[in-house]
Amino acid sequence: MRLPTRHLLGIEGLHPRDISALLDLAESYVLLNRSGKTRRDVLRGRTLINLFFEDSTRTRTSFELAGKRLGADVINMSVSTSSVSKGETLLDTAATLNAMNCDLLVVRHKASGAPALLAQKVDAAVINAGDGMHEHPTQALLDALTIRRNKGTLAGLTVAICGDIAHSRVARSNLLLLTAMGSRVRVVGPPTLIPAGIDQFGASVFHDMREGLRDADIVMALRLQTERMSAGLIPSAREFFTFYGLDAAKLAVAKPDALVMHPGPMNRGVEIDSQVADDAARSVIREQVEMGVAIRMAVLDVLARTALAHA
Ligand code: NCD
């Protein structure tokens, strides 16, 4: 398979056919990873640079693991130890990386659109690993893979995304992907944390957890992204937990077999209760992490092939 573009900057612009093909390819990488084998021929001789201007645990390590399992040379650049802390601009950093003939550039940045800007300036295929409040496409893909493996399909499911929707690139990418694949998406949270006009993107808006979670197949909790909040948008973390924290009582109105998801990092006792997060029968939070490696292998594989086709 090939993608319509050389880069993966967002879910926006992907056709449902591309999404399904990426999920299918990732399935084969799940099997490979579970078998303990690798396929170092896929990216042999290719260089992948992880360029992270924001903190990350799961996304950075899973891109690193994905690149290594496919045979790429992987370099991790974290900004606190690079010349960016000496005042170098994003584009100068990009020009430097370009001169090193990097093939795949994974970028996380606090500014929406930073990966798209870099994509215009470098020869590498750019993968958006989260840009501000905009998109986080590989997170939405790994969430979709986790859902599809557990429910068999994405079409017709009711997915409730709860909490800080306004500051969440995960919510935005998930909304785009899930509606494209035929799921019904609800966003649930206080009015201050739901962006105006989100209903135009196909989401139904709820301000009450019991209404928003009723008969849901999937319940996804999101962290309060206080680093992106300019003013106090919630009275207190404790009050937020009372009204919007995902606990057993609120989850009880969802379908009996509803799955609990969270992209991480979790703030236990704020957006999710430990009992729910650790409930092996409902929570697929660890499986999401496993699917993250497989999805990133599929994305790197496809972008390397797409680049060959463009060369
Ligand atoms: C998310 C992110 O960085 O957007 N984390 C992740 O990639 N798994 C969500 C968050 O920061 O809360």
PDB file of C-alpha atoms and ligand atoms in Angstrom:
ATOM      1  CA  MET A   1       0.000   0.000   0.000  1.00  0.00           C
ATOM      2  CA  ARG A   2       0.934   3.658  -0.402  1.00  0.00           C
ATOM      3  CA  LEU A   3      -0.482   6.824   1.130  1.00  0.00           C
ATOM      4  CA  PRO A   4      -1.739   9.783  -0.907  1.00  0.00           C
ATOM      5  CA  THR A   5       1.000  11.980   0.606  1.00  0.00           C
ATOM      6  CA  ARG A   6       4.659  11.537   1.554  1.00  0.00           C
ATOM      7  CA  HIS A   7       3.977  12.640   5.126  1.00  0.00           C
ATOM      8  CA  LEU A   8       1.574  11.720   7.907  1.00  0.00           C
ATOM      9  CA  LEU A   9       0.525  15.097   9.287  1.00  0.00           C
ATOM     10  CA  GLY A  10      -2.966  14.205  10.419  1.00  0.00           C
ATOM     11  CA  ILE A  11      -5.976  11.958  10.009  1.00  0.00           C
ATOM     12  CA  GLU A  12      -7.478  14.757   7.939  1.00  0.00           C
ATOM     13  CA  GLY A  13      -6.851  13.876   4.309  1.00  0.00           C
ATOM     14  CA  LEU A  14      -6.747  10.124   4.874  1.00  0.00           C
ATOM     15  CA  HIS A  15      -9.375   8.073   3.082  1.00  0.00           C
ATOM     16  CA  PRO A  16     -11.206   5.339   5.055  1.00  0.00           C
ATOM     17  CA  ARG A  17      -9.509   2.909   2.658  1.00  0.00           C
ATOM     18  CA  ASP A  18      -6.051   4.172   3.765  1.00  0.00           C
ATOM     19  CA  ILE A  19      -7.050   3.891   7.424  1.00  0.00           C
ATOM     20  CA  SER A  20      -8.269   0.309   7.000  1.00  0.00           C
ATOM     21  CA  ALA A  21      -5.124  -0.659   5.095  1.00  0.00           C
ATOM     22  CA  LEU A  22      -2.881   0.814   7.819  1.00  0.00           C
ATOM     23  CA  LEU A  23      -4.850  -1.079  10.486  1.00  0.00           C
ATOM     24  CA  ASP A  24      -4.570  -4.323   8.490  1.00  0.00           C
ATOM     25  CA  LEU A  25      -0.815  -3.906   8.094  1.00  0.00           C
ATOM     26  CA  ALA A  26      -0.492  -3.108  11.818  1.00  0.00           C
ATOM     27  CA  GLU A  27      -2.324  -6.371  12.609  1.00  0.00           C
ATOM     28  CA  SER A  28       0.494  -8.264  10.911  1.00  0.00           C
ATOM     29  CA  TYR A  29       3.006  -6.335  13.026  1.00  0.00           C
ATOM     30  CA  VAL A  30       1.106  -7.269  16.208  1.00  0.00           C
ATOM     31  CA  LEU A  31       1.627 -10.936  15.292  1.00  0.00           C
ATOM     32  CA  LEU A  32       5.286 -10.331  14.448  1.00  0.00           C
ATOM     33  CA  ASN A  33       5.901  -8.527  17.756  1.00  0.00           C
ATOM     34  CA  ARG A  34       4.174 -11.262  19.729  1.00  0.00           C
ATOM     35  CA  SER A  35       6.300 -13.913  17.997  1.00  0.00           C
ATOM     36  CA  GLY A  36       9.440 -12.108  19.167  1.00  0.00           C
ATOM     37  CA  LYS A  37      10.735 -11.831  15.592  1.00  0.00           C
ATOM     38  CA  THR A  38      11.805  -8.638  13.806  1.00  0.00           C
ATOM     39  CA  ARG A  39      11.924  -7.555  10.171  1.00  0.00           C
ATOM     40  CA  ARG A  40      15.096  -5.543  10.017  1.00  0.00           C
ATOM     41  CA  ASP A  41      15.115  -5.564   6.220  1.00  0.00           C
ATOM     42  CA  VAL A  42      12.130  -3.170   5.966  1.00  0.00           C
ATOM     43  CA  LEU A  43      14.021  -0.005   6.999  1.00  0.00           C
ATOM     44  CA  ARG A  44      17.615  -1.221   6.685  1.00  0.00           C
ATOM     45  CA  GLY A  45      19.926   1.683   5.850  1.00  0.00           C
ATOM     46  CA  ARG A  46      17.236   4.257   6.671  1.00  0.00           C
ATOM     47  CA  THR A  47      17.612   6.907   9.340  1.00  0.00           C
ATOM     48  CA  LEU A  48      14.777   7.891  11.640  1.00  0.00           C
ATOM     49  CA  ILE A  49      15.086  10.970  13.835  1.00  0.00           C
ATOM     50  CA  ASN A  50      12.751  11.475  16.779  1.00  0.00           C
ATOM     51  CA  LEU A  51      12.518  15.232  17.310  1.00  0.00           C
ATOM     52  CA  PHE A  52      10.529  15.935  20.477  1.00  0.00           C
ATOM     53  CA  PHE A  53       9.962  19.511  21.597  1.00  0.00           C
ATOM     54  CA  GLU A  54       7.434  18.329  24.209  1.00  0.00           C
ATOM     55  CA  ASP A  55       7.595  15.592  26.835  1.00  0.00           C
ATOM     56  CA  SER A  56       6.637  12.092  25.874  1.00  0.00           C
ATOM     57  CA  THR A  57       6.942   8.568  27.242  1.00  0.00           C
ATOM     58  CA  ARG A  58       4.827   6.233  25.139  1.00  0.00           C
ATOM     59  CA  THR A  59       4.954   7.991  21.775  1.00  0.00           C
ATOM     60  CA  ARG A  60       8.713   8.547  21.663  1.00  0.00           C
ATOM     61  CA  THR A  61       9.689   5.114  22.942  1.00  0.00           C
ATOM     62  CA  SER A  62       7.238   3.334  20.675  1.00  0.00           C
ATOM     63  CA  PHE A  63       8.520   5.171  17.579  1.00  0.00           C
ATOM     64  CA  GLU A  64      12.047   4.246  18.663  1.00  0.00           C
ATOM     65  CA  LEU A  65      11.119   0.601  19.146  1.00  0.00           C
ATOM     66  CA  ALA A  66       9.149   0.528  15.892  1.00  0.00           C
ATOM     67  CA  GLY A  67      12.098   1.964  13.941  1.00  0.00           C
ATOM     68  CA  LYS A  68      14.570  -0.455  15.518  1.00  0.00           C
ATOM     69  CA  ARG A  69      12.375  -3.510  14.971  1.00  0.00           C
ATOM     70  CA  LEU A  70      12.277  -2.610  11.273  1.00  0.00           C
ATOM     71  CA  GLY A  71      16.048  -2.116  11.076  1.00  0.00           C
ATOM     72  CA  ALA A  72      16.316   1.704  10.912  1.00  0.00           C
ATOM     73  CA  ASP A  73      19.096   3.697  12.552  1.00  0.00           C
ATOM     74  CA  VAL A  74      17.202   5.659  15.193  1.00  0.00           C
ATOM     75  CA  ILE A  75      18.347   8.927  16.721  1.00  0.00           C
ATOM     76  CA  ASN A  76      16.451  10.560  19.583  1.00  0.00           C
ATOM     77  CA  MET A  77      16.752  14.302  19.897  1.00  0.00           C
ATOM     78  CA  SER A  78      15.240  15.803  22.957  1.00  0.00           C
ATOM     79  CA  VAL A  79      15.137  19.532  22.984  1.00  0.00           C
ATOM     80  CA  SER A  80      16.520  20.107  26.455  1.00  0.00           C
ATOM     81  CA  THR A  81      19.869  18.636  25.325  1.00  0.00           C
ATOM     82  CA  SER A  82      19.920  20.107  21.790  1.00  0.00           C
ATOM     83  CA  SER A  83      20.797  23.503  20.367  1.00  0.00           C
ATOM     84  CA  VAL A  84      17.145  24.476  20.433  1.00  0.00           C
ATOM     85  CA  SER A  85      17.761  25.402  24.069  1.00  0.00           C
ATOM     86  CA  LYS A  86      20.473  27.742  22.735  1.00  0.00           C
ATOM     87  CA  GLY A  87      17.859  29.576  20.683  1.00  0.00           C
ATOM     88  CA  GLU A  88      18.103  27.842  17.313  1.00  0.00           C
ATOM     89  CA  THR A  89      14.893  28.200  15.312  1.00  0.00           C
ATOM     90  CA  LEU A  90      12.752  25.269  14.263  1.00  0.00           C
ATOM     91  CA  LEU A  91      13.693  25.779  10.613  1.00  0.00           C
ATOM     92  CA  ASP A  92      17.446  25.938  11.353  1.00  0.00           C
ATOM     93  CA  THR A  93      17.155  22.725  13.302  1.00  0.00           C
ATOM     94  CA  ALA A  94      15.277  21.235  10.358  1.00  0.00           C
ATOM     95  CA  ALA A  95      17.949  22.333   7.891  1.00  0.00           C
ATOM     96  CA  THR A  96      20.609  20.688  10.061  1.00  0.00           C
ATOM     97  CA  LEU A  97      18.698  17.435  10.253  1.00  0.00           C
ATOM     98  CA  ASN A  98      18.076  17.587   6.514  1.00  0.00           C
ATOM     99  CA  ALA A  99      21.789  17.858   5.830  1.00  0.00           C
ATOM    100  CA  MET A 100      22.216  14.547   7.677  1.00  0.00           C
ATOM    101  CA  ASN A 101      20.010  12.820   5.075  1.00  0.00           C
ATOM    102  CA  CYS A 102      17.357  11.690   7.467  1.00  0.00           C
ATOM    103  CA  ASP A 103      14.623   9.560   5.847  1.00  0.00           C
ATOM    104  CA  LEU A 104      11.905   9.702   8.495  1.00  0.00           C
ATOM    105  CA  LEU A 105      11.394  12.609  10.868  1.00  0.00           C
ATOM    106  CA  VAL A 106       9.008  12.148  13.800  1.00  0.00           C
ATOM    107  CA  VAL A 107       8.053  15.511  15.294  1.00  0.00           C
ATOM    108  CA  ARG A 108       6.214  16.586  18.437  1.00  0.00           C
ATOM    109  CA  HIS A 109       5.808  20.312  19.022  1.00  0.00           C
ATOM    110  CA  LYS A 110       3.627  22.583  21.115  1.00  0.00           C
ATOM    111  CA  ALA A 111       2.650  24.679  18.080  1.00  0.00           C
ATOM    112  CA  SER A 112      -0.173  23.419  15.869  1.00  0.00           C
ATOM    113  CA  GLY A 113       1.153  23.178  12.313  1.00  0.00           C
ATOM    114  CA  ALA A 114       4.857  22.800  13.206  1.00  0.00           C
ATOM    115  CA  PRO A 115       5.165  19.366  11.525  1.00  0.00           C
ATOM    116  CA  ALA A 116       3.422  20.719   8.412  1.00  0.00           C
ATOM    117  CA  LEU A 117       5.923  23.587   8.262  1.00  0.00           C
ATOM    118  CA  LEU A 118       8.851  21.198   8.611  1.00  0.00           C
ATOM    119  CA  ALA A 119       7.400  18.968   5.896  1.00  0.00           C
ATOM    120  CA  GLN A 120       7.812  21.847   3.452  1.00  0.00           C
ATOM    121  CA  LYS A 121      11.470  22.301   4.385  1.00  0.00           C
ATOM    122  CA  VAL A 122      12.951  18.828   4.685  1.00  0.00           C
ATOM    123  CA  ASP A 123      13.370  15.934   2.271  1.00  0.00           C
ATOM    124  CA  ALA A 124      12.396  13.381   4.916  1.00  0.00           C
ATOM    125  CA  ALA A 125       8.917  12.000   5.358  1.00  0.00           C
ATOM    126  CA  VAL A 126       7.490  13.864   8.362  1.00  0.00           C
ATOM    127  CA  ILE A 127       5.263  12.142  10.906  1.00  0.00           C
ATOM    128  CA  ASN A 128       3.244  14.257  13.299  1.00  0.00           C
ATOM    129  CA  ALA A 129       3.655  12.835  16.818  1.00  0.00           C
ATOM    130  CA  GLY A 130       1.378  15.522  18.297  1.00  0.00           C
ATOM    131  CA  ASP A 131       1.226  19.223  17.422  1.00  0.00           C
ATOM    132  CA  GLY A 132      -0.342  21.499  20.005  1.00  0.00           C
ATOM    133  CA  MET A 133      -4.096  21.110  20.121  1.00  0.00           C
ATOM    134  CA  HIS A 134      -4.259  20.043  16.467  1.00  0.00           C
ATOM    135  CA  GLU A 135      -3.639  16.367  15.656  1.00  0.00           C
ATOM    136  CA  HIS A 136      -1.983  13.180  16.876  1.00  0.00           C
ATOM    137  CA  PRO A 137      -2.686  10.775  14.022  1.00  0.00           C
ATOM    138  CA  THR A 138      -0.780   7.693  15.232  1.00  0.00           C
ATOM    139  CA  GLN A 139      -2.647   7.867  18.555  1.00  0.00           C
ATOM    140  CA  ALA A 140      -6.004   7.798  16.752  1.00  0.00           C
ATOM    141  CA  LEU A 141      -4.789   4.902  14.595  1.00  0.00           C
ATOM    142  CA  LEU A 142      -3.644   2.870  17.598  1.00  0.00           C
ATOM    143  CA  ASP A 143      -6.923   3.598  19.369  1.00  0.00           C
ATOM    144  CA  ALA A 144      -8.831   2.424  16.292  1.00  0.00           C
ATOM    145  CA  LEU A 145      -6.747  -0.746  16.109  1.00  0.00           C
ATOM    146  CA  THR A 146      -7.431  -1.480  19.784  1.00  0.00           C
ATOM    147  CA  ILE A 147     -11.173  -0.946  19.283  1.00  0.00           C
ATOM    148  CA  ARG A 148     -11.321  -2.987  16.080  1.00  0.00           C
ATOM    149  CA  ARG A 149      -9.491  -5.935  17.648  1.00  0.00           C
ATOM    150  CA  ASN A 150     -11.900  -5.999  20.594  1.00  0.00           C
ATOM    151  CA  LYS A 151     -15.168  -5.183  18.848  1.00  0.00           C
ATOM    152  CA  GLY A 152     -14.485  -6.546  15.361  1.00  0.00           C
ATOM    153  CA  THR A 153     -15.413  -3.280  13.641  1.00  0.00           C
ATOM    154  CA  LEU A 154     -15.545   0.486  14.090  1.00  0.00           C
ATOM    155  CA  ALA A 155     -18.791   1.038  12.197  1.00  0.00           C
ATOM    156  CA  GLY A 156     -21.905   1.539  14.278  1.00  0.00           C
ATOM    157  CA  LEU A 157     -20.129   1.790  17.632  1.00  0.00           C
ATOM    158  CA  THR A 158     -20.882   4.578  20.107  1.00  0.00           C
ATOM    159  CA  VAL A 159     -17.675   6.119  21.417  1.00  0.00           C
ATOM    160  CA  ALA A 160     -17.777   8.598  24.331  1.00  0.00           C
ATOM    161  CA  ILE A 161     -14.667  10.787  24.608  1.00  0.00           C
ATOM    162  CA  CYS A 162     -14.631  12.414  28.040  1.00  0.00           C
ATOM    163  CA  GLY A 163     -12.943  15.326  29.767  1.00  0.00           C
ATOM    164  CA  ASP A 164     -10.651  17.963  28.316  1.00  0.00           C
ATOM    165  CA  ILE A 165     -11.711  17.881  24.671  1.00  0.00           C
ATOM    166  CA  ALA A 166     -10.751  21.497  23.989  1.00  0.00           C
ATOM    167  CA  HIS A 167      -6.999  21.035  24.467  1.00  0.00           C
ATOM    168  CA  SER A 168      -6.758  17.507  23.136  1.00  0.00           C
ATOM    169  CA  ARG A 169      -5.167  16.627  19.797  1.00  0.00           C
ATOM    170  CA  VAL A 170      -6.049  13.023  20.653  1.00  0.00           C
ATOM    171  CA  ALA A 171      -9.756  13.927  20.739  1.00  0.00           C
ATOM    172  CA  ARG A 172      -9.498  15.785  17.420  1.00  0.00           C
ATOM    173  CA  SER A 173      -7.710  12.993  15.567  1.00  0.00           C
ATOM    174  CA  ASN A 174     -10.034  10.388  17.062  1.00  0.00           C
ATOM    175  CA  LEU A 175     -13.110  12.366  16.074  1.00  0.00           C
ATOM    176  CA  LEU A 176     -11.890  12.617  12.475  1.00  0.00           C
ATOM    177  CA  LEU A 177     -10.948   8.950  12.257  1.00  0.00           C
ATOM    178  CA  LEU A 178     -13.933   7.452  14.041  1.00  0.00           C
ATOM    179  CA  THR A 179     -16.567   9.470  12.165  1.00  0.00           C
ATOM    180  CA  ALA A 180     -14.837   8.594   8.865  1.00  0.00           C
ATOM    181  CA  MET A 181     -15.074   4.915   9.806  1.00  0.00           C
ATOM    182  CA  GLY A 182     -18.770   5.075  10.736  1.00  0.00           C
ATOM    183  CA  SER A 183     -18.656   5.284  14.539  1.00  0.00           C
ATOM    184  CA  ARG A 184     -20.948   7.642  16.474  1.00  0.00           C
ATOM    185  CA  VAL A 185     -18.826   9.982  18.551  1.00  0.00           C
ATOM    186  CA  ARG A 186     -19.978  11.768  21.690  1.00  0.00           C
ATOM    187  CA  VAL A 187     -17.871  14.310  23.528  1.00  0.00           C
ATOM    188  CA  VAL A 188     -18.590  14.646  27.241  1.00  0.00           C
ATOM    189  CA  GLY A 189     -17.249  17.389  29.501  1.00  0.00           C
ATOM    190  CA  PRO A 190     -17.891  20.762  31.112  1.00  0.00           C
ATOM    191  CA  PRO A 191     -18.788  23.578  28.668  1.00  0.00           C
ATOM    192  CA  THR A 192     -15.400  25.249  29.328  1.00  0.00           C
ATOM    193  CA  LEU A 193     -13.579  22.198  27.992  1.00  0.00           C
ATOM    194  CA  ILE A 194     -15.679  21.532  24.872  1.00  0.00           C
ATOM    195  CA  PRO A 195     -14.712  23.624  21.835  1.00  0.00           C
ATOM    196  CA  ALA A 196     -17.481  25.630  20.196  1.00  0.00           C
ATOM    197  CA  GLY A 197     -18.711  24.200  16.909  1.00  0.00           C
ATOM    198  CA  ILE A 198     -17.462  20.651  17.518  1.00  0.00           C
ATOM    199  CA  ASP A 199     -20.918  19.371  16.560  1.00  0.00           C
ATOM    200  CA  GLN A 200     -20.123  20.487  12.999  1.00  0.00           C
ATOM    201  CA  PHE A 201     -17.463  17.763  12.947  1.00  0.00           C
ATOM    202  CA  GLY A 202     -20.079  15.148  13.674  1.00  0.00           C
ATOM    203  CA  ALA A 203     -19.821  14.867  17.462  1.00  0.00           C
ATOM    204  CA  SER A 204     -22.798  15.024  19.798  1.00  0.00           C
ATOM    205  CA  VAL A 205     -22.096  17.128  22.860  1.00  0.00           C
ATOM    206  CA  PHE A 206     -22.953  16.133  26.444  1.00  0.00           C
ATOM    207  CA  HIS A 207     -22.234  17.940  29.687  1.00  0.00           C
ATOM    208  CA  ASP A 208     -23.457  15.150  31.950  1.00  0.00           C
ATOM    209  CA  MET A 209     -21.477  11.897  32.219  1.00  0.00           C
ATOM    210  CA  ARG A 210     -24.506   9.714  32.854  1.00  0.00           C
ATOM    211  CA  GLU A 211     -26.194  10.967  29.706  1.00  0.00           C
ATOM    212  CA  GLY A 212     -23.031  10.892  27.621  1.00  0.00           C
ATOM    213  CA  LEU A 213     -22.019   7.389  28.676  1.00  0.00           C
ATOM    214  CA  ARG A 214     -25.458   5.781  28.373  1.00  0.00           C
ATOM    215  CA  ASP A 215     -25.167   2.630  26.224  1.00  0.00           C
ATOM    216  CA  ALA A 216     -21.692   3.577  24.998  1.00  0.00           C
ATOM    217  CA  ASP A 217     -19.503   0.795  23.558  1.00  0.00           C
ATOM    218  CA  ILE A 218     -16.270   2.655  24.234  1.00  0.00           C
ATOM    219  CA  VAL A 219     -15.455   5.194  26.962  1.00  0.00           C
ATOM    220  CA  MET A 220     -12.248   7.152  26.489  1.00  0.00           C
ATOM    221  CA  ALA A 221     -10.945   9.374  29.304  1.00  0.00           C
ATOM    222  CA  LEU A 222      -8.571  12.273  28.614  1.00  0.00           C
ATOM    223  CA  ARG A 223      -6.112  14.079  30.861  1.00  0.00           C
ATOM    224  CA  LEU A 224      -6.730  17.698  31.901  1.00  0.00           C
ATOM    225  CA  GLN A 225      -4.055  19.333  29.753  1.00  0.00           C
ATOM    226  CA  THR A 226      -3.321  22.172  32.138  1.00  0.00           C
ATOM    227  CA  GLU A 227      -0.101  23.037  30.249  1.00  0.00           C
ATOM    228  CA  ARG A 228      -2.332  24.342  27.435  1.00  0.00           C
ATOM    229  CA  MET A 229      -4.876  26.138  29.631  1.00  0.00           C
ATOM    230  CA  SER A 230      -4.417  29.876  29.915  1.00  0.00           C
ATOM    231  CA  ALA A 231      -6.908  30.375  32.734  1.00  0.00           C
ATOM    232  CA  GLY A 232      -8.557  28.244  35.368  1.00  0.00           C
ATOM    233  CA  LEU A 233     -11.187  26.386  33.330  1.00  0.00           C
ATOM    234  CA  ILE A 234     -12.178  24.022  36.137  1.00  0.00           C
ATOM    235  CA  PRO A 235     -12.822  24.913  39.779  1.00  0.00           C
ATOM    236  CA  SER A 236     -10.505  22.166  41.129  1.00  0.00           C
ATOM    237  CA  ALA A 237      -9.244  18.686  40.251  1.00  0.00           C
ATOM    238  CA  ARG A 238     -11.358  17.267  43.071  1.00  0.00           C
ATOM    239  CA  GLU A 239     -14.527  18.852  41.770  1.00  0.00           C
ATOM    240  CA  PHE A 240     -13.691  17.713  38.239  1.00  0.00           C
ATOM    241  CA  PHE A 241     -13.386  14.129  39.493  1.00  0.00           C
ATOM    242  CA  THR A 242     -16.766  14.323  41.206  1.00  0.00           C
ATOM    243  CA  PHE A 243     -18.570  15.339  38.018  1.00  0.00           C
ATOM    244  CA  TYR A 244     -16.391  13.977  35.202  1.00  0.00           C
ATOM    245  CA  GLY A 245     -13.959  11.455  36.684  1.00  0.00           C
ATOM    246  CA  LEU A 246     -14.564   8.025  35.167  1.00  0.00           C
ATOM    247  CA  ASP A 247     -15.444   5.698  38.039  1.00  0.00           C
ATOM    248  CA  ALA A 248     -17.453   2.485  38.376  1.00  0.00           C
ATOM    249  CA  ALA A 249     -20.700   4.312  39.166  1.00  0.00           C
ATOM    250  CA  LYS A 250     -20.569   6.476  36.031  1.00  0.00           C
ATOM    251  CA  LEU A 251     -19.376   3.579  33.866  1.00  0.00           C
ATOM    252  CA  ALA A 252     -22.378   1.500  35.010  1.00  0.00           C
ATOM    253  CA  VAL A 253     -24.689   3.236  32.497  1.00  0.00           C
ATOM    254  CA  ALA A 254     -22.480   2.274  29.524  1.00  0.00           C
ATOM    255  CA  LYS A 255     -22.959  -1.090  27.811  1.00  0.00           C
ATOM    256  CA  PRO A 256     -22.020  -4.011  30.110  1.00  0.00           C
ATOM    257  CA  ASP A 257     -19.145  -4.888  27.766  1.00  0.00           C
ATOM    258  CA  ALA A 258     -18.001  -1.286  27.231  1.00  0.00           C
ATOM    259  CA  LEU A 259     -14.233  -0.828  26.966  1.00  0.00           C
ATOM    260  CA  VAL A 260     -12.301   1.779  28.936  1.00  0.00           C
ATOM    261  CA  MET A 261      -9.494   3.609  27.123  1.00  0.00           C
ATOM    262  CA  HIS A 262      -6.968   6.322  27.968  1.00  0.00           C
ATOM    263  CA  PRO A 263      -4.076   7.576  25.804  1.00  0.00           C
ATOM    264  CA  GLY A 264      -1.864   8.172  28.851  1.00  0.00           C
ATOM    265  CA  PRO A 265      -0.386   9.729  30.859  1.00  0.00           C
ATOM    266  CA  MET A 266      -3.159   9.137  33.411  1.00  0.00           C
ATOM    267  CA  ASN A 267      -3.877  11.331  36.367  1.00  0.00           C
ATOM    268  CA  ARG A 268      -5.510   8.818  38.676  1.00  0.00           C
ATOM    269  CA  GLY A 269      -8.233  10.321  40.824  1.00  0.00           C
ATOM    270  CA  VAL A 270      -8.706  13.246  38.421  1.00  0.00           C
ATOM    271  CA  GLU A 271     -10.104  12.037  35.059  1.00  0.00           C
ATOM    272  CA  ILE A 272     -10.098   8.325  35.913  1.00  0.00           C
ATOM    273  CA  ASP A 273     -10.435   6.198  39.024  1.00  0.00           C
ATOM    274  CA  SER A 274      -7.772   3.530  39.642  1.00  0.00           C
ATOM    275  CA  GLN A 275     -10.364   0.805  40.052  1.00  0.00           C
ATOM    276  CA  VAL A 276     -11.637   1.418  36.510  1.00  0.00           C
ATOM    277  CA  ALA A 277      -8.195   2.001  34.971  1.00  0.00           C
ATOM    278  CA  ASP A 278      -6.895  -1.293  36.381  1.00  0.00           C
ATOM    279  CA  ASP A 279     -10.028  -3.391  35.758  1.00  0.00           C
ATOM    280  CA  ALA A 280      -8.663  -6.164  33.546  1.00  0.00           C
ATOM    281  CA  ALA A 281     -12.158  -7.008  32.275  1.00  0.00           C
ATOM    282  CA  ARG A 282     -12.896  -3.502  30.960  1.00  0.00           C
ATOM    283  CA  SER A 283      -9.679  -1.534  30.579  1.00  0.00           C
ATOM    284  CA  VAL A 284      -7.618  -1.868  27.389  1.00  0.00           C
ATOM    285  CA  ILE A 285      -5.155   0.861  28.366  1.00  0.00           C
ATOM    286  CA  ARG A 286      -2.139  -1.495  28.278  1.00  0.00           C
ATOM    287  CA  GLU A 287      -3.289  -2.982  24.989  1.00  0.00           C
ATOM    288  CA  GLN A 288      -3.336   0.553  23.557  1.00  0.00           C
ATOM    289  CA  VAL A 289       0.371   0.815  24.346  1.00  0.00           C
ATOM    290  CA  GLU A 290       1.104  -2.506  22.627  1.00  0.00           C
ATOM    291  CA  MET A 291      -0.910  -1.434  19.576  1.00  0.00           C
ATOM    292  CA  GLY A 292       1.086   1.807  19.519  1.00  0.00           C
ATOM    293  CA  VAL A 293       4.261  -0.031  18.557  1.00  0.00           C
ATOM    294  CA  ALA A 294       2.506  -2.031  15.811  1.00  0.00           C
ATOM    295  CA  ILE A 295       0.783   1.045  14.376  1.00  0.00           C
ATOM    296  CA  ARG A 296       4.041   2.991  14.259  1.00  0.00           C
ATOM    297  CA  MET A 297       5.746   0.080  12.496  1.00  0.00           C
ATOM    298  CA  ALA A 298       2.959   0.091   9.903  1.00  0.00           C
ATOM    299  CA  VAL A 299       3.207   3.861   9.420  1.00  0.00           C
ATOM    300  CA  LEU A 300       7.006   3.825   9.062  1.00  0.00           C
ATOM    301  CA  ASP A 301       6.831   0.899   6.647  1.00  0.00           C
ATOM    302  CA  VAL A 302       4.200   2.559   4.454  1.00  0.00           C
ATOM    303  CA  LEU A 303       5.888   5.973   4.427  1.00  0.00           C
ATOM    304  CA  ALA A 304       9.220   4.404   3.450  1.00  0.00           C
ATOM    305  CA  ARG A 305       7.457   2.675   0.528  1.00  0.00           C
ATOM    306  CA  THR A 306       5.575   5.858  -0.386  1.00  0.00           C
ATOM    307  CA  ALA A 307       8.893   7.762  -0.439  1.00  0.00           C
ATOM    308  CA  LEU A 308      10.396   5.186  -2.817  1.00  0.00           C
ATOM    309  CA  ALA A 309       7.414   5.601  -5.121  1.00  0.00           C
ATOM    310  CA  HIS A 310       7.889   9.400  -5.128  1.00  0.00           C
ATOM    311  CA  ALA A 311      11.674   9.188  -5.653  1.00  0.00           C
TER     312      ALA A 311
HETATM  313  C1  NCD B   1      -1.273  12.451  24.635  1.00  0.00           C
HETATM  314  C2  NCD B   1      -0.598  13.618  23.939  1.00  0.00           C
HETATM  315  O1  NCD B   1       0.588  13.850  24.100  1.00  0.00           O
HETATM  316  O2  NCD B   1      -1.312  14.262  23.198  1.00  0.00           O
HETATM  317  N1  NCD B   1      -0.398  11.461  25.086  1.00  0.00           N
HETATM  318  C3  NCD B   1       0.066  10.508  24.222  1.00  0.00           C
HETATM  319  O3  NCD B   1       0.620  10.767  23.186  1.00  0.00           O
HETATM  320  N2  NCD B   1      -0.166   9.216  24.557  1.00  0.00           N
HETATM  321  C4  NCD B   1      -2.265  12.863  25.635  1.00  0.00           C
HETATM  322  C5  NCD B   1      -1.851  13.731  26.783  1.00  0.00           C
HETATM  323  O4  NCD B   1      -0.793  14.347  26.793  1.00  0.00           O
HETATM  324  O5  NCD B   1      -2.658  13.836  27.725  1.00  0.00           O
END
